[in-house]
Tab-separated table of C-alpha atoms in Angstrom:
chain	number	residue	atom	x	y	z
A	42	MET	CA	25.502	50.586	35.386
A	43	TYR	CA	28.820	50.093	36.873
A	44	ASN	CA	27.599	47.242	39.012
A	45	ASN	CA	26.689	44.961	35.844
A	46	GLU	CA	29.658	45.588	34.077
A	47	LEU	CA	31.774	45.127	37.635
A	48	LYS	CA	29.812	41.743	37.685
A	49	LYS	CA	30.926	40.741	33.906
A	50	TYR	CA	34.058	41.369	34.630
A	51	LEU	CA	34.799	39.213	37.551
A	52	ILE	CA	32.671	36.274	35.949
A	53	LYS	CA	35.292	36.403	32.868
A	54	GLU	CA	37.938	36.358	35.443
A	55	GLU	CA	36.784	33.429	37.649
A	56	GLU	CA	36.223	31.532	34.317
A	57	HIS	CA	39.857	32.179	33.143
A	58	THR	CA	41.637	28.616	32.703
A	59	PHE	CA	43.912	27.564	35.322
A	60	LYS	CA	47.270	24.943	33.860
A	61	GLY	CA	49.400	23.343	35.907
A	62	TRP	CA	50.175	25.375	39.432
A	63	ASP	CA	51.129	28.458	37.263
A	64	PHE	CA	49.803	31.629	39.103
A	65	SER	CA	51.344	33.915	35.826
A	66	TYR	CA	48.008	35.196	35.253
A	67	LEU	CA	48.385	37.442	38.176
A	68	ASN	CA	51.687	38.616	37.718
A	69	ASN	CA	51.531	42.475	39.213
A	70	ARG	CA	48.113	41.996	40.109
A	71	TRP	CA	48.874	40.656	43.335
A	72	GLU	CA	52.229	40.827	46.045
A	73	ASN	CA	53.417	37.643	48.067
A	74	GLU	CA	55.224	38.505	51.051
A	75	ILE	CA	58.626	37.034	50.577
A	76	LEU	CA	59.083	33.993	53.180
A	77	PRO	CA	61.902	34.019	56.135
A	78	TRP	CA	63.741	30.839	54.235
A	79	ASP	CA	63.935	30.071	50.630
A	80	TYR	CA	62.287	26.116	49.677
A	81	LYS	CA	65.043	26.207	46.873
A	82	LYS	CA	67.948	26.831	48.309
A	83	ILE	CA	66.920	24.453	51.377
A	84	LEU	CA	66.591	21.784	48.743
A	85	LEU	CA	69.713	22.545	47.050
A	86	LYS	CA	71.665	22.324	50.279
A	87	TYR	CA	70.617	18.711	51.334
A	88	LEU	CA	70.423	17.300	47.646
A	89	ASN	CA	73.533	15.753	46.343
A	90	PRO	CA	73.971	14.907	42.372
A	91	THR	CA	73.954	11.298	42.795
A	92	ASP	CA	70.522	11.286	44.807
A	93	THR	CA	67.367	9.925	43.494
A	94	LEU	CA	64.835	12.372	44.183
A	95	LEU	CA	61.231	12.454	44.072
A	96	ASP	CA	59.065	15.473	44.139
A	97	MET	CA	55.410	15.034	45.344
A	98	GLY	CA	52.600	17.010	43.680
A	99	THR	CA	54.989	18.678	41.379
A	100	GLY	CA	52.041	20.332	39.361
A	101	GLY	CA	53.529	20.718	35.894
A	102	GLY	CA	56.876	20.170	36.799
A	103	GLU	CA	57.267	23.900	36.813
A	104	PHE	CA	59.660	24.035	39.946
A	105	LEU	CA	60.754	20.739	39.896
A	106	LEU	CA	62.924	21.739	36.719
A	107	THR	CA	64.719	24.656	37.816
A	108	LEU	CA	66.412	22.509	39.948
A	109	ASN	CA	68.581	21.187	37.492
A	110	HIS	CA	68.789	17.413	39.049
A	111	PRO	CA	69.406	15.036	36.624
A	112	HIS	CA	66.399	13.759	34.923
A	113	GLN	CA	67.324	10.119	35.101
A	114	LEU	CA	67.400	10.130	38.931
A	115	THR	CA	63.894	12.200	39.235
A	116	SER	CA	60.604	10.890	39.718
A	117	VAL	CA	57.382	13.005	40.386
A	118	THR	CA	53.634	12.150	41.983
A	119	GLU	CA	50.619	14.129	40.576
A	120	ALA	CA	46.970	13.672	41.031
A	121	TYR	CA	45.491	16.239	39.357
A	122	GLU	CA	44.182	14.746	35.587
A	123	PRO	CA	44.987	17.811	33.898
A	124	ASN	CA	48.635	18.228	35.485
A	125	ILE	CA	49.623	14.772	34.688
A	126	LYS	CA	48.976	15.044	31.358
A	127	LEU	CA	51.779	18.158	31.184
A	128	CYS	CA	53.678	15.827	33.047
A	129	GLN	CA	53.437	13.028	30.421
A	130	GLU	CA	54.097	15.447	27.326
A	131	ILE	CA	56.852	17.618	29.470
A	132	LEU	CA	58.509	15.387	32.149
A	133	ALA	CA	58.596	12.190	30.813
A	134	PRO	CA	60.017	12.483	27.776
A	135	LYS	CA	63.198	13.967	29.297
A	136	GLY	CA	63.778	10.908	31.412
A	137	ILE	CA	61.370	11.862	34.061
A	138	LYS	CA	59.578	9.251	36.063
A	139	VAL	CA	56.311	10.100	36.342
A	140	TYR	CA	53.727	8.558	38.649
A	141	PRO	CA	50.280	9.314	38.299
A	142	ILE	CA	48.131	8.725	41.585
A	143	THR	CA	44.976	9.212	43.473
A	144	GLU	CA	44.372	10.742	46.755
A	145	ASN	CA	43.914	7.684	48.060
A	146	ASN	CA	46.704	5.690	46.414
A	147	GLN	CA	49.685	8.198	46.891
A	148	LEU	CA	52.770	6.556	46.784
A	149	THR	CA	51.619	2.664	47.126
A	150	ASN	CA	52.824	1.830	43.309
A	151	ILE	CA	56.696	3.273	44.389
A	152	PRO	CA	59.555	0.615	45.535
A	153	SER	CA	60.179	0.746	49.254
A	154	ASN	CA	63.588	2.266	49.864
A	155	HIS	CA	63.653	3.753	46.513
A	156	PHE	CA	64.504	7.471	47.336
A	157	ASP	CA	67.501	9.531	49.046
A	158	MET	CA	65.197	12.695	49.042
A	159	VAL	CA	61.738	13.182	48.992
A	160	VAL	CA	60.467	17.186	48.537
A	161	ASN	CA	57.037	18.005	48.596
A	162	ARG	CA	55.715	21.655	48.394
A	163	HIS	CA	52.205	22.524	49.534
A	164	GLU	CA	50.930	18.377	48.495
A	165	SER	CA	49.275	16.301	51.068
A	166	TYR	CA	51.462	12.937	52.740
A	167	ASP	CA	50.772	9.887	54.688
A	168	GLU	CA	53.900	9.534	56.845
A	169	ASN	CA	54.197	6.026	56.832
A	170	GLU	CA	54.000	6.034	52.796
A	171	VAL	CA	57.257	9.011	53.219
A	172	TYR	CA	59.152	6.721	55.445
A	173	ARG	CA	58.680	3.839	53.462
A	174	VAL	CA	60.149	5.190	50.196
A	175	LEU	CA	62.885	6.748	51.832
A	176	LYS	CA	66.145	4.842	51.749
A	177	LYS	CA	67.905	4.749	55.266
A	178	GLY	CA	69.692	8.029	56.432
A	179	GLY	CA	67.139	9.558	53.261
A	180	ILE	CA	65.852	13.062	53.804
A	181	PHE	CA	62.238	14.317	53.591
A	182	ILE	CA	61.799	17.873	52.930
A	183	THR	CA	58.181	19.504	52.832
A	184	GLN	CA	56.957	23.262	53.006
A	185	GLN	CA	53.313	23.014	53.744
A	186	ILE	CA	50.013	25.605	53.881
A	187	GLY	CA	49.132	26.024	57.156
A	188	ALA	CA	45.107	25.304	58.570
A	189	PHE	CA	45.076	28.928	58.662
A	190	ASN	CA	45.694	30.216	55.099
A	191	ASN	CA	43.732	32.889	54.263
A	192	LYS	CA	41.357	32.073	56.776
A	193	ASP	CA	40.490	36.105	56.954
A	194	LEU	CA	39.595	36.716	53.324
A	195	ALA	CA	37.296	33.312	53.389
A	196	THR	CA	35.887	34.204	56.400
A	197	PHE	CA	34.782	37.477	55.133
A	198	PHE	CA	33.344	35.409	52.061
A	199	ASP	CA	31.883	33.182	54.214
A	200	ASP	CA	30.965	34.376	57.892
A	201	ASN	CA	30.364	30.306	58.797
A	202	HIS	CA	33.729	29.654	57.705
A	203	THR	CA	35.302	26.547	58.864
A	204	ASP	CA	39.251	25.318	58.851
A	205	GLN	CA	38.790	22.395	56.321
A	206	PHE	CA	42.391	20.793	57.280
A	207	PRO	CA	42.494	21.536	61.131
A	208	GLU	CA	45.579	19.612	61.314
A	209	MET	CA	47.451	21.187	59.485
A	210	THR	CA	49.576	23.265	61.916
A	211	LEU	CA	53.583	22.765	62.479
A	212	GLU	CA	53.079	21.343	65.804
A	213	LYS	CA	51.207	18.371	65.007
A	214	SER	CA	52.886	17.623	61.753
A	215	VAL	CA	56.387	17.570	63.694
A	216	GLN	CA	54.788	15.387	66.016
A	217	ARG	CA	53.545	12.921	63.510
A	218	LEU	CA	56.918	12.305	61.913
A	219	ILE	CA	58.370	12.142	65.386
A	220	ASN	CA	56.384	9.115	66.179
A	221	LYS	CA	56.636	7.250	62.809
A	222	GLY	CA	60.495	7.588	63.630
A	223	PHE	CA	61.909	10.576	61.434
A	224	LYS	CA	64.340	12.682	62.964
A	225	VAL	CA	63.332	16.572	62.897
A	226	ILE	CA	66.454	18.417	61.880
A	227	ASP	CA	64.724	22.167	61.521
A	228	GLN	CA	61.390	23.775	61.661
A	229	GLN	CA	59.879	27.174	60.406
A	230	GLU	CA	56.880	28.875	60.533
A	231	TYR	CA	55.219	32.021	59.061
A	232	TYR	CA	52.339	34.021	58.107
A	233	PRO	CA	52.882	36.033	55.267
A	234	LYS	CA	51.094	38.793	53.992
A	235	ILE	CA	49.327	38.773	50.532
A	236	LYS	CA	48.041	41.780	48.328
A	237	PHE	CA	45.503	41.584	45.890
A	238	PHE	CA	45.515	44.539	43.579
A	239	ASP	CA	42.185	44.036	41.682
A	240	LEU	CA	39.106	42.253	42.535
A	241	GLY	CA	39.649	40.128	39.087
A	242	ALA	CA	42.498	38.511	40.450
A	243	ILE	CA	40.480	37.775	43.531
A	244	ALA	CA	38.008	35.866	41.905
A	245	TYR	CA	40.137	34.061	39.841
A	246	PHE	CA	42.394	33.443	42.965
A	247	ALA	CA	39.406	32.409	45.365
A	248	LYS	CA	38.015	29.887	42.419
A	249	ILE	CA	41.266	27.853	41.892
A	250	ILE	CA	41.321	27.448	45.914
A	251	SER	CA	38.330	26.061	46.445
A	252	TRP	CA	39.022	24.261	49.736
A	253	GLU	CA	39.690	27.268	51.524
A	254	PHE	CA	36.865	29.491	49.521
A	255	ILE	CA	34.078	26.290	49.744
A	256	ASP	CA	31.432	26.866	47.079
A	257	PHE	CA	32.255	30.551	46.472
A	258	SER	CA	30.953	31.596	42.920
A	259	VAL	CA	31.130	35.552	41.855
A	260	GLU	CA	27.512	35.301	41.460
A	261	ARG	CA	26.632	34.174	44.797
A	262	HIS	CA	29.169	36.685	46.959
A	263	PHE	CA	28.791	39.633	44.495
A	264	ASP	CA	28.004	41.763	47.418
A	265	LYS	CA	30.735	40.435	49.346
A	266	PHE	CA	32.931	42.444	46.000
A	267	ILE	CA	30.501	45.004	46.454
A	268	ASP	CA	32.481	46.127	49.756
A	269	LEU	CA	35.717	45.251	48.707
A	270	ASP	CA	35.607	47.582	45.743
A	271	LYS	CA	34.832	50.044	48.406
A	272	ARG	CA	37.795	49.369	50.120
A	273	ILE	CA	40.443	48.728	47.197
A	274	LYS	CA	39.323	52.074	45.629
A	275	GLU	CA	40.188	53.632	49.343
A	276	VAL	CA	43.613	51.708	49.807
A	277	GLY	CA	44.651	50.496	46.645
A	278	TYR	CA	44.728	46.591	47.663
A	279	ILE	CA	42.916	44.045	49.598
A	280	GLU	CA	44.967	41.887	51.912
A	281	SER	CA	45.216	38.492	53.443
A	282	THR	CA	46.995	36.846	55.915
A	283	GLU	CA	48.980	33.120	54.744
A	284	HIS	CA	50.127	30.036	56.730
A	285	ARG	CA	53.139	28.620	55.737
A	286	PHE	CA	55.631	26.004	57.743
A	287	LEU	CA	58.345	24.202	56.707
A	288	ILE	CA	59.863	21.107	58.155
A	289	ILE	CA	63.287	19.274	56.954
A	290	SER	CA	63.216	15.666	58.560
A	291	LYS	CA	65.232	12.324	58.025
A	292	LYS	CA	65.081	9.100	58.184
């Protein structure tokens, strides 16, 4: 009886609607180790009030708006259709330029030598295109999710798990930027811990992060949740290891 109720609960969590890039549904249900750098402070250190700014993969613009940069100098890109709608509803009326894109057409509809700063948190990018749209002397700051993100938890669910983005390491990313002609100002890397305090949080998270938890479903992996249920009752949480790196570069 308990297992049946557990499965119903987990399926409900798995199906919960996700909007923007907003994980507030998991508030008090998980804990993320703080990174040794502050992404927002770093951006504000380099961002001047008169700079033209591009935020790549802005989600619903939640983080961007906290920068309080002049809206008429701000542009965003977004590829996820529900988020594009959010951007058009929330950001465009404020005067922020919204560029809907596809994975294969990230910046080609943006003029060359246009931005003083391009920022990118957890979004894919093409070094050639970033270089093209930046003005001479422009700054590119990116915080990326590394190749080994949540590998321990993903491997727990799938014994045959393979890294989907092996090229996303700090060393390889820095070298690609240098090869393009960027000057790398700073680089940092860290493996923060993440703790989940209930199984529903894991079901919700794993379904969203589908590129790490390949072919995930509660139904398919319920036996694994039985094992996790025993572990969480023993120690109070399930831990996974994330992978983050930061690069600050200049054209």
